[in-house]
mmCIF file of C-alpha atoms in Angstrom:
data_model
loop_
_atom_site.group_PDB
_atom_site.id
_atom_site.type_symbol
_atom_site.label_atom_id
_atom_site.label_comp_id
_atom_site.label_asym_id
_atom_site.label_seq_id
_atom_site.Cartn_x
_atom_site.Cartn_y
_atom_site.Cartn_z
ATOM 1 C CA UNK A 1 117.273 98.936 83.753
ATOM 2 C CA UNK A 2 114.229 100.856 82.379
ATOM 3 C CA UNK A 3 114.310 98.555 79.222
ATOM 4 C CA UNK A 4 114.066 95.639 82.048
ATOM 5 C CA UNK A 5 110.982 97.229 83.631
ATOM 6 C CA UNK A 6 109.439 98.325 80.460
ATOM 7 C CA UNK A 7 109.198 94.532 79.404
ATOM 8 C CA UNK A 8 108.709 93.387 83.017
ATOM 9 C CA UNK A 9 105.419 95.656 82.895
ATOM 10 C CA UNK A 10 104.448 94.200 79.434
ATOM 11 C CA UNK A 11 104.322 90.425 80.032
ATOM 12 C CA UNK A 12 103.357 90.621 83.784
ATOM 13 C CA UNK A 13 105.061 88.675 86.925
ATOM 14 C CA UNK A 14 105.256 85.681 87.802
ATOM 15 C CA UNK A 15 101.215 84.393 87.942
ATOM 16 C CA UNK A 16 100.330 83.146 84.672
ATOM 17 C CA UNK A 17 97.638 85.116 82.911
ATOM 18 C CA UNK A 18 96.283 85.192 79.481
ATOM 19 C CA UNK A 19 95.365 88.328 78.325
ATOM 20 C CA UNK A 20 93.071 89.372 75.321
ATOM 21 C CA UNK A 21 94.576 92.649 74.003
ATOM 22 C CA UNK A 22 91.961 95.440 72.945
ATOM 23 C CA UNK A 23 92.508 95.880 69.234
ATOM 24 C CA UNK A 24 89.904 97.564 66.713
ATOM 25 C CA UNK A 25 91.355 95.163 63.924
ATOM 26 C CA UNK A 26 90.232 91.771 66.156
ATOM 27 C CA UNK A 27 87.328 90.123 65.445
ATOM 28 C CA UNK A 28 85.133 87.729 67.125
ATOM 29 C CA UNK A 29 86.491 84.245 66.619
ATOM 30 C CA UNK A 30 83.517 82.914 64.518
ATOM 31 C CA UNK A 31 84.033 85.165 62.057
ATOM 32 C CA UNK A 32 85.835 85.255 58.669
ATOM 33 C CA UNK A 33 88.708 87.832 58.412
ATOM 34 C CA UNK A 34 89.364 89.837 55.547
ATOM 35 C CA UNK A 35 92.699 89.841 53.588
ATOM 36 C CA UNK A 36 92.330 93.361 52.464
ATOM 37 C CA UNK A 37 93.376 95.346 55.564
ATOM 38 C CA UNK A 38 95.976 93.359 55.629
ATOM 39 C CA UNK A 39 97.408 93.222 52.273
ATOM 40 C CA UNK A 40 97.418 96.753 52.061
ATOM 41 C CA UNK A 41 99.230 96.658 54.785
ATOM 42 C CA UNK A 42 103.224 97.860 54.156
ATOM 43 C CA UNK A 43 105.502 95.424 55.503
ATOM 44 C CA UNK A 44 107.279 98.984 57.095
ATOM 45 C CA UNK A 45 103.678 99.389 58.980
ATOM 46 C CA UNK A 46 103.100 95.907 60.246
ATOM 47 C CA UNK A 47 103.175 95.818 64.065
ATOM 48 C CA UNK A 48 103.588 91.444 63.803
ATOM 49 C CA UNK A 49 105.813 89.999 61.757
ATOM 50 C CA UNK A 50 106.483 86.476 60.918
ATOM 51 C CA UNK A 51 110.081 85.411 59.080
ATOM 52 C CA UNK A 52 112.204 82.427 59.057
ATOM 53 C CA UNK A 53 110.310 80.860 61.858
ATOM 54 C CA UNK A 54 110.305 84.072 63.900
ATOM 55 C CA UNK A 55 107.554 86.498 65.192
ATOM 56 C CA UNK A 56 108.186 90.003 66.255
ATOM 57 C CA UNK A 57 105.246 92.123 67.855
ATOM 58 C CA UNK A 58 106.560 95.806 68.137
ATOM 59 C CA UNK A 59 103.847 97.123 70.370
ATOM 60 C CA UNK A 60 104.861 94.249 72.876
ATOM 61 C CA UNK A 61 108.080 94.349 72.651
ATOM 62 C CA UNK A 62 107.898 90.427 72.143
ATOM 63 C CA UNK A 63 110.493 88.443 69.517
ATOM 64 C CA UNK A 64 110.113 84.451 69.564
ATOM 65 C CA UNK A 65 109.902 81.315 67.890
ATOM 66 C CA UNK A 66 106.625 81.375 66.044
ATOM 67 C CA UNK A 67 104.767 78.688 64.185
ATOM 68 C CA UNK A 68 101.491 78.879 61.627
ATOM 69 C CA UNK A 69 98.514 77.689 60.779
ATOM 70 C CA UNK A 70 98.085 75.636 57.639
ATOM 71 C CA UNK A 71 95.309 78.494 56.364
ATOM 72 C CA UNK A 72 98.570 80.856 56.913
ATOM 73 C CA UNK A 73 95.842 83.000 59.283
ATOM 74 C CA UNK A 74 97.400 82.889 62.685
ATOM 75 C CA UNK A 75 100.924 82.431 64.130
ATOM 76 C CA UNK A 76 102.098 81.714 67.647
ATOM 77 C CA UNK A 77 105.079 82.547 68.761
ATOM 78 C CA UNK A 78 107.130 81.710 72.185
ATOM 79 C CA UNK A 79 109.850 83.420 73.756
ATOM 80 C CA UNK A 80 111.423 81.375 76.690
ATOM 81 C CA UNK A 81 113.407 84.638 77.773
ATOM 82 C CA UNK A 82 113.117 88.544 77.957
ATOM 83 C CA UNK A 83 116.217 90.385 76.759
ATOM 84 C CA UNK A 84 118.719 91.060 79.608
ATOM 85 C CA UNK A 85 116.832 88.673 81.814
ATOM 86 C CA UNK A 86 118.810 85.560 81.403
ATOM 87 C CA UNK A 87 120.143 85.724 85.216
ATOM 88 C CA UNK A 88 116.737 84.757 85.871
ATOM 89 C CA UNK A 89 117.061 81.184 85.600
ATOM 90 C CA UNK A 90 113.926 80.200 87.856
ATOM 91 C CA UNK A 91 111.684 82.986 87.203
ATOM 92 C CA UNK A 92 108.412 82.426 85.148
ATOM 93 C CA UNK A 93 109.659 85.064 82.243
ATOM 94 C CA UNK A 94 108.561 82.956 79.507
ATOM 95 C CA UNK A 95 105.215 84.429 77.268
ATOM 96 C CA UNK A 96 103.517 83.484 74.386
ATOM 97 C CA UNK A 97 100.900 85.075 71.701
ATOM 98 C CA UNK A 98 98.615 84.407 69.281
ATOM 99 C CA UNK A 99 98.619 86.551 66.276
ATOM 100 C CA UNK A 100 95.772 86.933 63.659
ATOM 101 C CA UNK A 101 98.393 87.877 60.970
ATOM 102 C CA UNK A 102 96.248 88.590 58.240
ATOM 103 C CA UNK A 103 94.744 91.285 60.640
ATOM 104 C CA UNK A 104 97.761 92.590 62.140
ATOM 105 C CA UNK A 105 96.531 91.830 65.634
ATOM 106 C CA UNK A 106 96.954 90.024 69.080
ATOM 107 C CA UNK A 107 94.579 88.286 70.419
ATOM 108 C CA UNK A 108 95.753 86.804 73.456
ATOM 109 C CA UNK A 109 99.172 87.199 75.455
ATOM 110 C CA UNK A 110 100.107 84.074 77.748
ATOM 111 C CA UNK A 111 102.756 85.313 80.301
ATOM 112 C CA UNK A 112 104.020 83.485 83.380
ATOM 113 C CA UNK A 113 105.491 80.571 81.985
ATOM 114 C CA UNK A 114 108.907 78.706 82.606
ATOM 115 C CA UNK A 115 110.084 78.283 79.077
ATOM 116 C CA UNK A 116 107.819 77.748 76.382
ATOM 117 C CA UNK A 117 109.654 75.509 73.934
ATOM 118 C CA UNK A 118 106.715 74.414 70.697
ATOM 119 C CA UNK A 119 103.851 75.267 69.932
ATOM 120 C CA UNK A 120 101.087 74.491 67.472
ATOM 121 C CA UNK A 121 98.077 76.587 65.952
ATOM 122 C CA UNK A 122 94.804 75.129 63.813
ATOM 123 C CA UNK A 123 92.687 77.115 61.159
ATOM 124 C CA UNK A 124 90.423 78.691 64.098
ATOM 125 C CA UNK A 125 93.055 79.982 66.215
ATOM 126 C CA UNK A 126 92.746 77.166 68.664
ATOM 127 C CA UNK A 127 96.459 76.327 69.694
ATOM 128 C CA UNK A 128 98.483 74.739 72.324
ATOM 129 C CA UNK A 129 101.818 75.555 73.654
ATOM 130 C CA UNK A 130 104.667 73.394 75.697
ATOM 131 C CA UNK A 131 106.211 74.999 78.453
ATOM 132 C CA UNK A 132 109.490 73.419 79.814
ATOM 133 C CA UNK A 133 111.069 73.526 83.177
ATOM 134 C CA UNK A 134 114.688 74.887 83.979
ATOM 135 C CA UNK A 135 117.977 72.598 84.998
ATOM 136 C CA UNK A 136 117.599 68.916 85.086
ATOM 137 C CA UNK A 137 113.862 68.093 85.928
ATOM 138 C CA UNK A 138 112.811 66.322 83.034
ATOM 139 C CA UNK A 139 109.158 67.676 83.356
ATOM 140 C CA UNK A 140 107.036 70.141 81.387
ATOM 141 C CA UNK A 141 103.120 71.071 80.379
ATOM 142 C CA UNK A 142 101.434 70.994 78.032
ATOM 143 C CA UNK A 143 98.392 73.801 77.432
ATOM 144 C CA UNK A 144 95.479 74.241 74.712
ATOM 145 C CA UNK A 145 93.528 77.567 74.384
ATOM 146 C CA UNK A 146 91.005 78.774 71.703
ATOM 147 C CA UNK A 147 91.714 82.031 69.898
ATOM 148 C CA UNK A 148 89.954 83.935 72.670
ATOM 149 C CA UNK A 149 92.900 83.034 75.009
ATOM 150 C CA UNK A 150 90.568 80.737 76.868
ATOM 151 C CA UNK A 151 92.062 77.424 78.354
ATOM 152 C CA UNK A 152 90.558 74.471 77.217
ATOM 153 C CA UNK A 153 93.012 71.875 78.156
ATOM 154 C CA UNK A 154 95.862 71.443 80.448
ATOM 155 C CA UNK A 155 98.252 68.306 81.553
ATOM 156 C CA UNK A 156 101.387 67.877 83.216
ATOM 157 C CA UNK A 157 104.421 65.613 82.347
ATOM 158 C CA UNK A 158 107.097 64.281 84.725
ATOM 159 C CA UNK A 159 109.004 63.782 81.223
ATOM 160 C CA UNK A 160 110.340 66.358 78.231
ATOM 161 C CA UNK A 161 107.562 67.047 75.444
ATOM 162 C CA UNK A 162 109.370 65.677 72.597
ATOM 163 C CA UNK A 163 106.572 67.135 70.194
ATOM 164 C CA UNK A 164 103.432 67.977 70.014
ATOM 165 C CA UNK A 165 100.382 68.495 67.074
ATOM 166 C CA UNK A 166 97.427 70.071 66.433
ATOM 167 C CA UNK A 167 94.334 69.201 64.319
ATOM 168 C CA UNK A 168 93.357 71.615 61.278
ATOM 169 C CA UNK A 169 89.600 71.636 63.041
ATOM 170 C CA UNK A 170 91.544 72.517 66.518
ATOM 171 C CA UNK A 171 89.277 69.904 67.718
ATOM 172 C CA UNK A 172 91.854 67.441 69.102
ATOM 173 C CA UNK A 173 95.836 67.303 70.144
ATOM 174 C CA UNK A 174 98.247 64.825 70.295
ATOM 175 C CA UNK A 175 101.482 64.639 72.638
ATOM 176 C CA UNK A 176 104.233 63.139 72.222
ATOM 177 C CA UNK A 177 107.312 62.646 75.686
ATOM 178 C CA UNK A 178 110.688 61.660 75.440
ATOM 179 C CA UNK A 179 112.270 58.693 77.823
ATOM 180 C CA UNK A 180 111.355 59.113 81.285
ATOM 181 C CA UNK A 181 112.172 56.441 84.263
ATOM 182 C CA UNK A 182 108.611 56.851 85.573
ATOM 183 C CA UNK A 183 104.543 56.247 84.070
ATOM 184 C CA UNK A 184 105.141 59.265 81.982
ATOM 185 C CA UNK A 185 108.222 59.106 80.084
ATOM 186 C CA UNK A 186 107.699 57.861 76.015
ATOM 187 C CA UNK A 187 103.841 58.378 75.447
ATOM 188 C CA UNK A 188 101.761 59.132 72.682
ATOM 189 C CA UNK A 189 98.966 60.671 74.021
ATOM 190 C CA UNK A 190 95.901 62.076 71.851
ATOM 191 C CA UNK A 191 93.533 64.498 73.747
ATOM 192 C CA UNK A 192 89.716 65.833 72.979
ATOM 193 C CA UNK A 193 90.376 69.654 73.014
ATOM 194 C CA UNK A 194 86.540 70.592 73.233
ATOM 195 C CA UNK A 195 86.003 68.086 75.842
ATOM 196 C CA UNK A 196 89.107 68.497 77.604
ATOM 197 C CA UNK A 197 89.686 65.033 77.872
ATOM 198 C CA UNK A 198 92.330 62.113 76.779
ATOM 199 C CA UNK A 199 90.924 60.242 74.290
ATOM 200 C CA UNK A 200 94.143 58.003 74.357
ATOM 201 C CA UNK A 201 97.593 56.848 75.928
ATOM 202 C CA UNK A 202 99.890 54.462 75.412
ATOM 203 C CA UNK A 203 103.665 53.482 74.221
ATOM 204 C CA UNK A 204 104.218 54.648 70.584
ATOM 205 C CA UNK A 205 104.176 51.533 68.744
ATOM 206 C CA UNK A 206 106.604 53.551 65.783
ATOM 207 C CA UNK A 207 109.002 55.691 68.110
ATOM 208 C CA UNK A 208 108.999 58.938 68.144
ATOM 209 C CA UNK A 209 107.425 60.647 64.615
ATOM 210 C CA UNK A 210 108.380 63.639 62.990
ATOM 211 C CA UNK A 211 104.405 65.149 62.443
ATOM 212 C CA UNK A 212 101.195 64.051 62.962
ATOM 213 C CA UNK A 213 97.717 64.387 60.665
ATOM 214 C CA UNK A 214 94.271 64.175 61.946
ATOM 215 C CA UNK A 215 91.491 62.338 59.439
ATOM 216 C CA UNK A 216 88.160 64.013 60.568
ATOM 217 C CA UNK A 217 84.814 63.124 58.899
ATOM 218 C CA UNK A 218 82.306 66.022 57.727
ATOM 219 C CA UNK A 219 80.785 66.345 61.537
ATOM 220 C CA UNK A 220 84.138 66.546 62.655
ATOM 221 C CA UNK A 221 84.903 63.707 63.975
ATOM 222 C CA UNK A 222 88.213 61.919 64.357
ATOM 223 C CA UNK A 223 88.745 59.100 61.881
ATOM 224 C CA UNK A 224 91.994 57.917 62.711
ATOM 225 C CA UNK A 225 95.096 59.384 63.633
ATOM 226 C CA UNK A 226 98.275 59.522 61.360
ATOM 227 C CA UNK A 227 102.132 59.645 62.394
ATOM 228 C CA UNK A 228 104.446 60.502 60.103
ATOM 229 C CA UNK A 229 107.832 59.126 59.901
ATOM 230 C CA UNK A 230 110.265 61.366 57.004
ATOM 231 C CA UNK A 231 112.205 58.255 56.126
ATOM 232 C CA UNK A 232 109.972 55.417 56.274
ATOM 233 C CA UNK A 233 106.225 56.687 55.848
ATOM 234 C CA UNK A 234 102.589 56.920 57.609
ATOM 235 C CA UNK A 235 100.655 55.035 60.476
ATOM 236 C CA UNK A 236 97.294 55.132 61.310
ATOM 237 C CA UNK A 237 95.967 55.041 65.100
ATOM 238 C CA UNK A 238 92.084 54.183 65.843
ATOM 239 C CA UNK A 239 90.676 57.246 68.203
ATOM 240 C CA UNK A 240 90.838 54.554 70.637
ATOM 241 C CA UNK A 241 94.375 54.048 70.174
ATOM 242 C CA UNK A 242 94.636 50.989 68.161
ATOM 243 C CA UNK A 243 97.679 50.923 66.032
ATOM 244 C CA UNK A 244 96.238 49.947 62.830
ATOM 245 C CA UNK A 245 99.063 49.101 60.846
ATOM 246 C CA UNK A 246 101.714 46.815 62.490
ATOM 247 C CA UNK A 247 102.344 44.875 59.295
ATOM 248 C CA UNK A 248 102.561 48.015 56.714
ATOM 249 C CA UNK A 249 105.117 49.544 59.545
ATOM 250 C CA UNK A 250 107.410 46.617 59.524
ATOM 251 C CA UNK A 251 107.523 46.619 55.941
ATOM 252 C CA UNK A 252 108.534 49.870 55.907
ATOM 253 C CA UNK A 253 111.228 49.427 58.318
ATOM 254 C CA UNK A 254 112.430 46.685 56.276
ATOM 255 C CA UNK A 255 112.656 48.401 53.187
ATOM 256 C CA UNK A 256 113.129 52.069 53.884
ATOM 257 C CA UNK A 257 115.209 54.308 55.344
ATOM 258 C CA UNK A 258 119.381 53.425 55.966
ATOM 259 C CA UNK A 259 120.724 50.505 55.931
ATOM 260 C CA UNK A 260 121.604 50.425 59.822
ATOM 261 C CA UNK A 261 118.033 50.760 60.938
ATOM 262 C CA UNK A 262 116.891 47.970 58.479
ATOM 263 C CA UNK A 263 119.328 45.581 60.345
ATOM 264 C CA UNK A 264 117.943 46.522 63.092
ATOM 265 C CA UNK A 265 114.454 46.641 62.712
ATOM 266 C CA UNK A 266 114.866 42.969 61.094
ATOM 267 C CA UNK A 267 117.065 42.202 64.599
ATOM 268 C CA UNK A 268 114.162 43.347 66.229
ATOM 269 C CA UNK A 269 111.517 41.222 63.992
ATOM 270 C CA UNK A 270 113.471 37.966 64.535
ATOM 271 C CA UNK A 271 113.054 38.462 68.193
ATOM 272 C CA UNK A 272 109.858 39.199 68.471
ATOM 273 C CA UNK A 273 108.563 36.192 66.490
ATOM 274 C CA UNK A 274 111.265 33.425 66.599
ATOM 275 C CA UNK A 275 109.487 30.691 65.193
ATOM 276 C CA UNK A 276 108.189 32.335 61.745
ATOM 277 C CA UNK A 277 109.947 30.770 58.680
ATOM 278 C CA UNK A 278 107.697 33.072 56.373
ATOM 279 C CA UNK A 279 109.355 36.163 58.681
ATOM 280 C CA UNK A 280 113.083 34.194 57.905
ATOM 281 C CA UNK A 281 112.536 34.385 54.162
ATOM 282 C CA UNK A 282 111.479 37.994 54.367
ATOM 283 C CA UNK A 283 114.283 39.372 56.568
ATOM 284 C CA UNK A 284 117.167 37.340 54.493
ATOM 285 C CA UNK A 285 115.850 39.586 51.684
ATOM 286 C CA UNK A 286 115.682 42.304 53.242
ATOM 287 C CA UNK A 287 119.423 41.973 55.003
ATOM 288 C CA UNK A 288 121.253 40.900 52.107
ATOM 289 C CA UNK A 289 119.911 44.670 50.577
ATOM 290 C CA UNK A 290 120.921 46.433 53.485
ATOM 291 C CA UNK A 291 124.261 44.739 53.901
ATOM 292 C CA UNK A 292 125.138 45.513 49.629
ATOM 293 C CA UNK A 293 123.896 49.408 50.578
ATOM 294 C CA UNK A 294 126.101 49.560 54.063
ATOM 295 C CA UNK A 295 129.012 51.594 54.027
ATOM 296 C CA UNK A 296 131.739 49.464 54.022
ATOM 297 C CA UNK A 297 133.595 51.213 57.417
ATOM 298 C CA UNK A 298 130.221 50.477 59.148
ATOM 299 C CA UNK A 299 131.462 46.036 60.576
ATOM 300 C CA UNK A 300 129.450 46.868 63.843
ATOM 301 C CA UNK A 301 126.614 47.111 61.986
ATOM 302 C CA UNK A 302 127.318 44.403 59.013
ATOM 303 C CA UNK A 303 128.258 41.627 61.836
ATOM 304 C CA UNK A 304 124.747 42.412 63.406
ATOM 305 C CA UNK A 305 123.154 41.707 59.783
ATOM 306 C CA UNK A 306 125.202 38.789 59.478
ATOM 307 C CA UNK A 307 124.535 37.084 62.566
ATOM 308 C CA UNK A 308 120.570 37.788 61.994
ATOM 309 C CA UNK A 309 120.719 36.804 58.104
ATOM 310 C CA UNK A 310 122.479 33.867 60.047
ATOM 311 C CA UNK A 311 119.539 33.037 62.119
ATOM 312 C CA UNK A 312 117.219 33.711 59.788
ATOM 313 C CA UNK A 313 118.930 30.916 57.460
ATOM 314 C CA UNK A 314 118.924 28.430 60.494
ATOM 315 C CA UNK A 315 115.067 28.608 60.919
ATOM 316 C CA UNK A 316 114.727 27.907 57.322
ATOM 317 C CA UNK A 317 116.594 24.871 57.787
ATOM 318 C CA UNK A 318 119.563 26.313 55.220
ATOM 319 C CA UNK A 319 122.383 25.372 57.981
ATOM 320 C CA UNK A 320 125.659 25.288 55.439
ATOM 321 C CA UNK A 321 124.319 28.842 54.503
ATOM 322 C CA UNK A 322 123.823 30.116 58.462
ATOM 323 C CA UNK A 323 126.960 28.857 58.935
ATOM 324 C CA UNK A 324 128.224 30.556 56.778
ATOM 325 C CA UNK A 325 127.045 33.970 57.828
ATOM 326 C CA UNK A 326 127.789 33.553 61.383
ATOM 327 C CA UNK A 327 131.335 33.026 60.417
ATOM 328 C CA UNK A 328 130.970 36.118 58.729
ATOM 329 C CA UNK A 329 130.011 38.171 61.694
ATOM 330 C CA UNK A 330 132.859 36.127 63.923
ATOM 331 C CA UNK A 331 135.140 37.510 61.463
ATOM 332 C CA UNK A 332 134.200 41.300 61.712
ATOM 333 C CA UNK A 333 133.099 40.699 65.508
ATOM 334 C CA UNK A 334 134.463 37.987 67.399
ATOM 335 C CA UNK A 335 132.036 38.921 70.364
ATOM 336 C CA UNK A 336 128.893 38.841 68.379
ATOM 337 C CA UNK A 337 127.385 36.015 70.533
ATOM 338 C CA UNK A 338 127.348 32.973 68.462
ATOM 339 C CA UNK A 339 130.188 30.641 68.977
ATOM 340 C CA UNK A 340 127.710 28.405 70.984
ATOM 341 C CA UNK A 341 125.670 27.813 67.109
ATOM 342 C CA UNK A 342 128.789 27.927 65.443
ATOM 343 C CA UNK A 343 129.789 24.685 67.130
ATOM 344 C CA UNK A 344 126.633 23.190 67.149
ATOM 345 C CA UNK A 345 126.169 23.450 63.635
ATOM 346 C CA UNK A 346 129.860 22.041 62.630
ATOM 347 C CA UNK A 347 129.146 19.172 65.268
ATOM 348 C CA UNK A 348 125.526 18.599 62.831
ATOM 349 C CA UNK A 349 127.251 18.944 59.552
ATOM 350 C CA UNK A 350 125.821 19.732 56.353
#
């Protein structure tokens, strides 16, 4: 019990409130800090600490996920629960804190969140943080403050915040939801953090991506921004929200990544453009690599190739060779869906 009240007084109630610890070792934001203090520091004498993903502040009592800048200067870290509090399943017990780590030194404690899930931080201790709700609202926020603990930006989601990114500058964010039935579910959404504003949002036109990178020009502004996909590679967005490479993506898709999500991103091309025998050439290419790389276990996925290699082959006007494939997939899937051209092409003959 006195543990519980110890770290009850600590991170505050239930208002939320960001705090800006007094510490000799801060300095004012615009500044430069200096390594030395903190490299002479012994890792016995630290009071943050930052390993395997984790941050510990000893003087706060606070362990949590934690995250870093690219400079390796700051680190924000989220804790979605207080030890011994877990009964407390609607309480705001969630906190958060920025850390100058080559200082040793808080500068701001967040406290009265839900569950604070991910987090980013730039090279000026700018960051933003996505608190969750409890049980089975699909809903959650998403908040930006500058290394002073000041809020710059903050918007709410009726959806879960898949991911989120920050720009090295900590000029601008980007947002990412999950599926949603209402306006807010799957968005990419890039946001102005100095102006507080949306600069853009719309559907993803690539799915969800792994990371994001910002292209800023020397007055810092934003060039274009880039969403990185692990398997396949890296899309550009205008600042408007253009996507500015459709035709580079569905190469990729094509050619990268496993063999099921080739068939299906070439299922997907077909469909979109129906009538494109330039499209048929490339996706028989493409399917008859896919199909030689698909495990052999895997006929749900080799009848779908077929039956698209198959009407790929049909636009082309190769019919003894579409026929061919779709008795292929008929084989390994009698309910693939194309008796109907399987008769109609034995009716036309060869």
């Amino acid at each position: 019990m006195f543990l519980k009240r110890l770290l009850t007084g600590l991170f505050g109630g239930r208002p939320q409130r960001v705090t800006t610890p007094a510490n000799p070792s801060a300095r004012p934001s615009g500044e430069t800090a200096s390594t030395q203090p903190a490299a002479r520091l012994k890792k016995a004498d630290r009071d943050t600490r930052f390993d395997h993903s984790v941050l510990t502040v000893g003087s706060l009592r606070f362990i949590g996920q934690g995250v870093r800048s690219p400079n390796k200067r700051w680190v924000v870290g989220c804790s979605d629960r207080l030890p011994g509090m877990n009964h407390r399943l609607n309480e705001r017990d969630g906190s958060a804190v920025l850390v100058d780590y080559l200082e040793d030194s808080v500068l701001a404690r967040l406290t009265g969140l839900y569950r604070p899930m991910d987090a980013a931080v730039a090279d000026d201790g700018t960051f933003v943080v996505n608190d969750a709700n409890f049980g089975n609202q699909l809903s959650g926020e998403v908040q930006a403050f500058n290394s002073k603990g000041s809020k710059l930006f903050a918007r709410k989601y009726k959806a879960n915040v898949y991911n989120l990114g920050i720009s090295k500058c900590g000029c601008y964010a980007v947002v990412q939801t999950a599926n949603s039935d209402n306006q807010d579910g799957h968005l990419l959404e890039l946001f102005d953090l100095q102006q507080g504003s949306p600069m853009f949002s719309r559907t993803p036109a690539t799915g969800w991506a792994d990371q994001y990178s910002f292209v800023v020009d020397d007055h810092g502004s934003l060039k274009h921004l880039t969403v990185i996909h692990k398997d396949i590679g890296r899309f550009s967005y205008s600042p408007e929200g253009e996507f500015l490479e459709a035709r580079s993506y569905q190469k990729a898709r094509l050619e990268k990544g496993a063999p099921e999500m080739r068939i299906h991103a070439a299922k997907e091309a077909l469909k979109a453009d129906p009538k494109n025998q330039e499209l048929a050439r490339e996706l028989v290419d493409a399917l008859d690599i896919a199909l030689r790389e698909l495990a052999g276990e895997r006929t749900d996925h080799r009848a779908t190739g077929m039956r698209v290699k198959g009407e790929a082959l049909e636009l082309m006007g190769r019919s003894s060779d579409a026929l061919a494939a779709y008795e292929a997939a008929v084989k390994l899937n009698p309910r693939i869906g194309v008796a109907k051209r399987l008769v109609a092409l034995k009716k036309r003959g060869p």
